[in-house]
Short mmCIF file of C-alpha atoms and ligand atoms in Angstrom, two decimals:
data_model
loop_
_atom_site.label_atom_id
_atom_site.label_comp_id
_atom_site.label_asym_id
_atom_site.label_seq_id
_atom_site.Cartn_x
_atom_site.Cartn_y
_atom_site.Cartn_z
CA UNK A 17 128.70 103.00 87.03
CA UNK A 18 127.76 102.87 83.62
CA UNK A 19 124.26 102.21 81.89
CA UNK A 20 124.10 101.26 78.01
CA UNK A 21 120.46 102.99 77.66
CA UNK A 22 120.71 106.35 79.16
CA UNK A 23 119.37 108.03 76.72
CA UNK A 24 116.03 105.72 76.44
CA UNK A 25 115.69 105.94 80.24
CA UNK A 26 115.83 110.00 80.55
CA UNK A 27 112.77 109.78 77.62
CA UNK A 28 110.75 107.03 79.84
CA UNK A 29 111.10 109.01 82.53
CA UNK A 30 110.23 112.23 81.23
CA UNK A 31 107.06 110.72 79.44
CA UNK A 32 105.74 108.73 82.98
CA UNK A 33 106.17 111.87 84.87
CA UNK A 34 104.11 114.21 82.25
CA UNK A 35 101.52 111.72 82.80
CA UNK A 36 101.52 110.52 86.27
CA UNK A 37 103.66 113.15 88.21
CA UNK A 38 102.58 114.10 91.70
CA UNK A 39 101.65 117.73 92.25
CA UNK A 40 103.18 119.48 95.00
CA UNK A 41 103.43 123.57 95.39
CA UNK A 42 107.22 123.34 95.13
CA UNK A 43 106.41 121.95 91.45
CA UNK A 44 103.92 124.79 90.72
CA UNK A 45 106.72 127.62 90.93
CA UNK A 46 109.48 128.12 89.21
CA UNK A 47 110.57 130.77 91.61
CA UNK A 48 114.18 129.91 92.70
CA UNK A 49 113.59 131.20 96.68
CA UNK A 50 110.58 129.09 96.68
CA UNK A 51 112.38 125.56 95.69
CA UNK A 52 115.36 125.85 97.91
CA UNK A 53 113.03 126.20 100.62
CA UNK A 54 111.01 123.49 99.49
CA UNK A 55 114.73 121.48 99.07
CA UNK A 56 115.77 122.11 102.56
CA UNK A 57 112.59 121.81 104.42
CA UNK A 58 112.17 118.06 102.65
CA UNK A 59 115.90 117.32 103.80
CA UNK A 60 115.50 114.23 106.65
CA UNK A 61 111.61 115.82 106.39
CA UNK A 62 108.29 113.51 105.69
CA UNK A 63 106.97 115.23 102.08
CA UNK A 64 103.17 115.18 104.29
CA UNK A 65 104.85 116.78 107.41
CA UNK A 66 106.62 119.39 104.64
CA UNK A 67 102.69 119.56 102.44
CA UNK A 68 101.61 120.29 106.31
CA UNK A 69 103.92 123.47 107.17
CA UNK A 70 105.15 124.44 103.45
CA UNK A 71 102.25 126.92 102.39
CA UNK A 72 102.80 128.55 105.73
CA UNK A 73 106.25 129.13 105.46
CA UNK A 74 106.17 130.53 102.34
CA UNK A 75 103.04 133.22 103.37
CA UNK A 76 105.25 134.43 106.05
CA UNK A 77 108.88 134.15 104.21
CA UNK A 78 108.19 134.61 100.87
CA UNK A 79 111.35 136.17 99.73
CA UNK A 80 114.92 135.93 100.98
CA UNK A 81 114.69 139.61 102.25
CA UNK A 82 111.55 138.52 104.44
CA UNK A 83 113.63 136.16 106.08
CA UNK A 84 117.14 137.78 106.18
CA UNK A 85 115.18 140.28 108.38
CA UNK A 86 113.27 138.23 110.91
CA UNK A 87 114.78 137.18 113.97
CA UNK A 88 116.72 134.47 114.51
CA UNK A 89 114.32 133.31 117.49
CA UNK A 90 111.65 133.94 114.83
CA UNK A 91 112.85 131.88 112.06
CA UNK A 92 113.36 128.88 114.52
CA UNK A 93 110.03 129.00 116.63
CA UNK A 94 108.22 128.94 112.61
CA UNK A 95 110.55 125.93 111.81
CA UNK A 96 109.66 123.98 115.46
CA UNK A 97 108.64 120.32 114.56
CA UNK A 98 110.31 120.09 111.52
CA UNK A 99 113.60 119.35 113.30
CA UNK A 100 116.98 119.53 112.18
CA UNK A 101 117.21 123.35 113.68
CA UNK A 102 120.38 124.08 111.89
CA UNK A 103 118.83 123.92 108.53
CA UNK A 104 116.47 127.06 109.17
CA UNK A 105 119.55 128.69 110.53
CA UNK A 106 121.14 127.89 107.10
CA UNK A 107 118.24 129.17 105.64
CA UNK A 108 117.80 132.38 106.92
CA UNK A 109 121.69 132.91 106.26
CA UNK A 110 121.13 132.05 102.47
CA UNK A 111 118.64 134.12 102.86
CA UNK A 112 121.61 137.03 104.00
CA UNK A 113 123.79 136.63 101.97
CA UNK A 114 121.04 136.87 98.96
CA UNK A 115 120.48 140.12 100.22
CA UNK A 116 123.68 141.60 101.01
CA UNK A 117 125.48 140.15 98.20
CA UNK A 118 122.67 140.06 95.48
CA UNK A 119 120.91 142.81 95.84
CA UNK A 120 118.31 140.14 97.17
CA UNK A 121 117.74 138.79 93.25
CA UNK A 122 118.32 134.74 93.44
CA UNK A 123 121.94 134.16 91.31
CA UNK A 124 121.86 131.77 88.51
CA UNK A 125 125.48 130.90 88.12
CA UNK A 126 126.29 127.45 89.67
CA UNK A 127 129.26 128.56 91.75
CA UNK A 128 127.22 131.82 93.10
CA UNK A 129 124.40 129.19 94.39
CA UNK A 130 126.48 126.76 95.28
CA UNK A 131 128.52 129.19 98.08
CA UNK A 132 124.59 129.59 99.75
CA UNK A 133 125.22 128.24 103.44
CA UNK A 134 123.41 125.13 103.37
CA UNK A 135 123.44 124.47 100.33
CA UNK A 136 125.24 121.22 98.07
CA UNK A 137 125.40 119.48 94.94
CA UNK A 138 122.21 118.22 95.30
CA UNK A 139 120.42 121.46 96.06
CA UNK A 140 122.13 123.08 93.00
CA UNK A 141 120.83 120.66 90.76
CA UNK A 142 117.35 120.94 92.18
CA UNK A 143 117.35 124.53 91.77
CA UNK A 144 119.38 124.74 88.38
CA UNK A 145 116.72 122.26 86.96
CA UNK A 146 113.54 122.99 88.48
CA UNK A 147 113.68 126.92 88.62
CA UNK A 148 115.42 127.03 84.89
CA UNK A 149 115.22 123.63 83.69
CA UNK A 150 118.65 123.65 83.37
CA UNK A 151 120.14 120.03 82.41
CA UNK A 152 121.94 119.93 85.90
CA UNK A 153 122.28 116.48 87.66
CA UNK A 154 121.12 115.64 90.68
CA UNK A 155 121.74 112.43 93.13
CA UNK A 156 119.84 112.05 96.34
CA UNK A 157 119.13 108.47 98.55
CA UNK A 158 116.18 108.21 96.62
CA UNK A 159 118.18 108.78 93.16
CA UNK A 160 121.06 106.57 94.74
CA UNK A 161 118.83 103.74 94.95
CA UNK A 162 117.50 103.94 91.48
CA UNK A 163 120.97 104.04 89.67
CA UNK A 164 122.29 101.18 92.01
CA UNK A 165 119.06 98.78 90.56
CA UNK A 166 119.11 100.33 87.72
CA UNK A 167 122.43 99.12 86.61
CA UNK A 168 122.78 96.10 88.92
CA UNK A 169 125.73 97.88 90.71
CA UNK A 170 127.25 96.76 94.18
CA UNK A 171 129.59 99.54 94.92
CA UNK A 172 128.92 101.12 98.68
CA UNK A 173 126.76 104.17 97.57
CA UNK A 174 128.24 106.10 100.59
CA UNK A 175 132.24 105.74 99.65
CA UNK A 176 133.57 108.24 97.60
CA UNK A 177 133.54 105.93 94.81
CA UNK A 178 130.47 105.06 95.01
CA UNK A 179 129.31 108.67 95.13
CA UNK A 180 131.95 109.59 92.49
CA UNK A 181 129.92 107.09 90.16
CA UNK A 182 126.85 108.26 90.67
CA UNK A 183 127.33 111.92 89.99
CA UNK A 184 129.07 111.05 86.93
CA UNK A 185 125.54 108.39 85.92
CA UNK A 186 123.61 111.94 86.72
CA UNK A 187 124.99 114.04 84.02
CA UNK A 188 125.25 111.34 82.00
CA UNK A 189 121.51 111.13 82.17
CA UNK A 190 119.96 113.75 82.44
CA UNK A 191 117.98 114.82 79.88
CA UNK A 192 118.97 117.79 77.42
CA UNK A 193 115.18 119.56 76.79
CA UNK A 194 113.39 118.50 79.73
CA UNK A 195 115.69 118.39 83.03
CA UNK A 196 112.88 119.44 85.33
CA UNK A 197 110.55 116.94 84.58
CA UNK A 198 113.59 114.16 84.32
CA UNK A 199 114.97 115.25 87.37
CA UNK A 200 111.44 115.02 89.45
CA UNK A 201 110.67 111.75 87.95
CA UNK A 202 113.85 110.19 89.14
CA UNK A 203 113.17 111.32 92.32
CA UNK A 204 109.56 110.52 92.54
CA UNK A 205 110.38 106.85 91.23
CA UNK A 206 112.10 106.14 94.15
CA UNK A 207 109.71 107.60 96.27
CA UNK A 208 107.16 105.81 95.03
CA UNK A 209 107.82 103.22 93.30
CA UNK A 210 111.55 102.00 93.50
CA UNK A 211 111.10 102.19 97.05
CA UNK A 212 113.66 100.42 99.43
CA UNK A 213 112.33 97.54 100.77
CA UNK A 214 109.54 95.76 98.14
CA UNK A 215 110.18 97.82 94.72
CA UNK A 216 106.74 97.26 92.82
CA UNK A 217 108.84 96.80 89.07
CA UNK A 218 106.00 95.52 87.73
CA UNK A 219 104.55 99.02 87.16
CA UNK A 220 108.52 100.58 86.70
CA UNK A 221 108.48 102.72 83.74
CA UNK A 222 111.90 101.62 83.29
CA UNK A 223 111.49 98.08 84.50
CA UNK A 224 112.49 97.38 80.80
CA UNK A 225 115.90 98.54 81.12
CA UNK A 226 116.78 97.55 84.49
CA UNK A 227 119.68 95.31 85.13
CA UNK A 228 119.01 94.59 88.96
CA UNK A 229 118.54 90.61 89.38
CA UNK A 230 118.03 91.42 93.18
CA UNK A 231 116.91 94.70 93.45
CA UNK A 232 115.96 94.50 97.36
CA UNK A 233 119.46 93.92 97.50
CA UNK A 234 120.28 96.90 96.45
CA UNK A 235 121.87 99.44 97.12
CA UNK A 236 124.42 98.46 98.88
CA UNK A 237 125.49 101.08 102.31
CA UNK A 238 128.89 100.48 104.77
CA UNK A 239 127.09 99.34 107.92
CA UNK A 240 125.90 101.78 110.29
CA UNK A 241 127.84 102.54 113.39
CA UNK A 242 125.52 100.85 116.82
CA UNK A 243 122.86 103.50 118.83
CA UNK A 244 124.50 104.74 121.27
CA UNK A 245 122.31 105.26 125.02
CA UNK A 246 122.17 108.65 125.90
CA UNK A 247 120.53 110.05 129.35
CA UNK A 248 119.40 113.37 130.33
CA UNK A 249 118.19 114.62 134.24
CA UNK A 250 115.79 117.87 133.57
CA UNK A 251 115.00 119.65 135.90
CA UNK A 252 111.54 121.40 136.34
CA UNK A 253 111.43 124.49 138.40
CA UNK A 254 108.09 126.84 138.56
CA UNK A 255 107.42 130.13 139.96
CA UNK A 256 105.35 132.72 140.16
CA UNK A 257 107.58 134.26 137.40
CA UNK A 258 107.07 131.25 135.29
CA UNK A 259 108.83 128.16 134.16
CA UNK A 260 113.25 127.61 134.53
CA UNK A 261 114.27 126.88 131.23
CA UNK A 262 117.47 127.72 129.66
CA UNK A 263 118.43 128.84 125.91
CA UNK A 264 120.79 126.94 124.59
CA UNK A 265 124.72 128.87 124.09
CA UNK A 266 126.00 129.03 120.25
CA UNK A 267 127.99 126.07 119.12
CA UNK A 268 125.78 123.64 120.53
CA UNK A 269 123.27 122.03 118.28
CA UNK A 270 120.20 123.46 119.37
CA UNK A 271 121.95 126.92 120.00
CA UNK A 272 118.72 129.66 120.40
CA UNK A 273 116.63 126.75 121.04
CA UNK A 274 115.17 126.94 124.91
CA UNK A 275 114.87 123.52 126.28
CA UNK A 276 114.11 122.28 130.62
CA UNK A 277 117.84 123.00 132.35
CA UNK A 278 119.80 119.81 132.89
CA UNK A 279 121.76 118.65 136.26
CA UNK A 280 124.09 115.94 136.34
CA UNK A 281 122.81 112.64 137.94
CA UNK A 282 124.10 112.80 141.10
CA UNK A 283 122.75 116.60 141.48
CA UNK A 284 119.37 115.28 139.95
CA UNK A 285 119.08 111.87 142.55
CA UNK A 286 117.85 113.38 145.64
CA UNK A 287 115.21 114.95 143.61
CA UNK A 288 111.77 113.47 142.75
CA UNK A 289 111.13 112.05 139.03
CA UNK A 290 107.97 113.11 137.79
CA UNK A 291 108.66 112.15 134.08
CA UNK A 292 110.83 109.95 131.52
CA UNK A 293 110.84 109.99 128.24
CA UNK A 294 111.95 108.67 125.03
CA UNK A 295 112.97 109.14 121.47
CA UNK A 296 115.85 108.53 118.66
CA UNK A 297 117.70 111.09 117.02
CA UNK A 298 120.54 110.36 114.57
CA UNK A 299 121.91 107.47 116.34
CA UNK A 300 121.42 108.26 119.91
CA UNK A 301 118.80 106.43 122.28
CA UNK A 302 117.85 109.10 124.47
CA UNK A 303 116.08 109.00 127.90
CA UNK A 304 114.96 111.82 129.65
CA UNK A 305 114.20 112.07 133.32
CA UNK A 306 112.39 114.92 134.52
CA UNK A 307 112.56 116.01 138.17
CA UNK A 308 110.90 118.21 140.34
CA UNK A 309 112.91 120.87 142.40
CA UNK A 310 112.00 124.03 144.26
CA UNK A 311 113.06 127.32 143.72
CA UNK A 312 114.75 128.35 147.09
CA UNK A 313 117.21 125.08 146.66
CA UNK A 314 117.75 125.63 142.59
CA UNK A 315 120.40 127.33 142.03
CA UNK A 316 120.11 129.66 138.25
CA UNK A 317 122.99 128.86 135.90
CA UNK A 318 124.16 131.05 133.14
CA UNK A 319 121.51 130.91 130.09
CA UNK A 320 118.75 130.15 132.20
CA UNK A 321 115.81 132.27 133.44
CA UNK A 322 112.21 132.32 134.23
CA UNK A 323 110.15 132.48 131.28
CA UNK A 324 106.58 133.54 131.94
CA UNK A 325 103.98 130.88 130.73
CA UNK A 326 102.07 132.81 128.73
CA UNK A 327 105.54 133.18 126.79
CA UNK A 328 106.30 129.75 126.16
CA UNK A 329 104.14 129.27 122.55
CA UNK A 330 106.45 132.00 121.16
CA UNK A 331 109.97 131.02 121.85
CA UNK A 332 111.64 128.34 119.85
CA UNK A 333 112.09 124.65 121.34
CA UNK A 334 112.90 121.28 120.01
CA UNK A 335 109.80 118.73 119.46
CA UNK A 336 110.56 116.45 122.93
CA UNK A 337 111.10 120.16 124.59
CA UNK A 338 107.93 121.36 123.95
CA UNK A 339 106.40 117.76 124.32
CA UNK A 340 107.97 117.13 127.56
CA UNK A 341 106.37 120.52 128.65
CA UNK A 342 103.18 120.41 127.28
CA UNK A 343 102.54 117.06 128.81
CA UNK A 344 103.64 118.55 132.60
CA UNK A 345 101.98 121.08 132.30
CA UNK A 346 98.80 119.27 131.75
CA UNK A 347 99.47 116.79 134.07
CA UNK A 348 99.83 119.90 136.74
CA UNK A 349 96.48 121.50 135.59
CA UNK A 350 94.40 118.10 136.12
S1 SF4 B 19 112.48 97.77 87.63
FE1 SF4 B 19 112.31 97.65 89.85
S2 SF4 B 19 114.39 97.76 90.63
FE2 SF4 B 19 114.44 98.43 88.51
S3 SF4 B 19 114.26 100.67 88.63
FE3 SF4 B 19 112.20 99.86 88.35
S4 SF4 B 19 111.35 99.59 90.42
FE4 SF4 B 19 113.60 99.85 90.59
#
C-alpha cells in the first residue's frame, strides 16, 4: 500500500487536529500509566462509556503500584460493565511486572513496553507517541479504514498482507516533529469523520488527496464466520445465607468473575423458568433461562457457595450476571 503524498497528508492532519481536536483526559497527560489505561479501557469500549468510568479509574489506580497491589477480585468488580474481563486482568499484570521489574518507573524502550501483558503494536505506538511524541506508527480499525480510502486499496485489511501493508503506510507516515498530534488525528478522522458506513469527505481534511472512488466500499474484511446459538439453564437458589452463585475456575473466560450456577437442560427441565434472557457477545447468540430450585433438592458443586446479599455489590460479575440478578431480585421484592 503505497500513497504518493504522505508527507502532505501527515501536515493536514497535524494542522486539522491543532484546530479541531477533541479533548479527552487521556490527551491531557502525558503520563505513560495513564494512556495505556486509557488504550486498553477504549479497546472493543464506547469512548462515552470509557469518558463515563475513566476519571474513576484513574482516582483509584493511579499508578501501576496502586494496581499491582489491589486484589484481583478488586480490579475486576472496578472494571464490571466495561466488559472484556481479561483486559483488566492484563492490566493489573502490566501493572506487576512494572513494579517488579521496573522499579515501578514506566520503560521507554519499545521492546521493554512491548513484553507488557496485554499489550501490542498498536498500544506501543499509542504510548511511544502520545506519552513522548515519539514518531512511532500506529494502525487500528479506525486507522485501517482511513489508509484503505485513502489510497483506494482493496487488499483484505485482516490478512497478513493486508496488515503487513498497513504497518509499513504507518511509518511511512507518520510525522517526524509532531507524532502525537498526527497519530490522534488519524485516529479521530475515522472516528469522526471517515466513519464506516456514510464518510462525510466533504469536510475531510484530506479529501484532497484521497484516491477512494468508492469509499463506502472500503475497506475491504474476509467475511465473518455465522453467530452461532448458544443456551444457558441458571439456576437460582436463595437462602437464608443468601444467593447460590458460583465463581468462575481459572482458564475459563470469566475466571474470578461470580455468575448464577448453570445445570444442564435435562437437570434444569423439571424446574420452573422464571426468566430468559438475551444478548450477543463476539459471535455467540446467547439465551439464558433462569430457573427456580430449592435448597434441600440443589445439590452445591465445587466453586459455588452462598453469598450473602448484602455482598453481592462488591464481588465482580459480568454485565448480564449482575443484570439477570438485579432484575430477580426486584421482581422478588415487588
Ligand atoms: S475523503 Fe472521504 S474517504 Fe477519503 S479519507 Fe476523507 S472521509 Fe475518508
Amino acid at each position: 500500500m503505497t500513497h504518493p503524498h504522505t508527507q502532505e497528508i501527515a501536515q493536514a492532519l497535524v494542522d486539522w487536529f491543532t484546530q479541531c481536536g477533541k479533548d479527552y483526559p487521556w490527551r491531557r497527560t502525558t503520563d505513560p500509566w495513564a494512556i495505556l489505561v486509557s488504550e486498553i479501557m477504549l479497546q472493543q469500549t464506547t469512548i462515552p462509556t470509557v469518558l463515563g468510568r475513566y476519571d474513576k479509574w484513574m482516582q483509584q489506580f493511579p499508578t501501576p503500584q496502586a494496581l499491582a497491589s489491589a486484589s484481583e477480585e478488586e480490579a475486576l468488580r472496578s472494571w464490571e460493565g466495561l466488559g472484556y474481563y481479561r483486559r483488566v486482568k492484563a492490566l493489573r499484570a502490566a501493572a506487576q511486572t512494572i513494579v517488579e521489574k521496573h522499579g515501578g518507573i514506566f520503560p521507554e524502550k519499545f521492546e521493554d513496553i512491548h513484553a507488557l501483558p496485554g499489550v501490542g503494536d498498536y498500544t506501543v505506538g499509542a504510548i511511544l507517541s502520545f506519552a513522548w511524541n515519539r514518531p512511532a506508527p500506529l494502525v487500528d480499525a479506525n486507522v485501517s479504514r482511513v489508509f484503505a480510502r485513502l489510497c483506494n486499496d482493496s487488499t483484505p485489511i485482516d490478512t497478513p498482507a493486508g496488515k503487513r501493508a498497513q504497518w509499513e503506510l504507518a511509518a511511512e507516515m507518520v510525522h517526524p516533529t509532531h507524532p502525537r498530534a498526527y497519530n490522534s488525528a488519524l485516529m479521530e478522522l475515522g472516528q469522526t469523520i471517515c466513519t464506516p458506513s456514510s464518510p462525510a469527505c466533504i469536510i475531510c481534511p484530506v479529501r484532497a488527496y484521497c484516491l477512494a472512488q468508492d469509499p463506502a466500499s472500503l475497506p475491504v474484511k474476509t467475511p465473518h464466520k455465522e453467530t452461532t446459538a448458544l443456551s444457558h439453564h441458571d439456576i437460582w437458589v436463595l437462602s437464608d445465607k443468601g444467593l447460590l452463585l458460583e465463581k468462575q475456575a481459572e482458564g475459563s473466560r470469566h475466571a474470578g468473575l461470580y455468575r448464577l450456577p448453570q445445570r444442564p437442560a435435562e437437570e434444569a427441565a423439571h424446574l420452573t423458568q422464571i426468566c430468559k434472557q438475551q444478548y450477543n457477545v463476539t459471535r455467540y447468540n446467547v439465551t439464558r433461562y433462569l430457573h427456580l430450585a430449592d435448597v434441600a433438592s440443589t445439590t452445591i458443586r465445587p466453586g459455588e457457595e452462598y453469598i450473602p446479599l448484602h455482598l453481592l455489590d462488591s464481588i465482580p460479575m459480568a454485565s448480564p450476571d449482575r443484570k439477570l440478578i438485579n432484575r430477580y431480585l426486584q421482581k422478588s421484592e415487588d
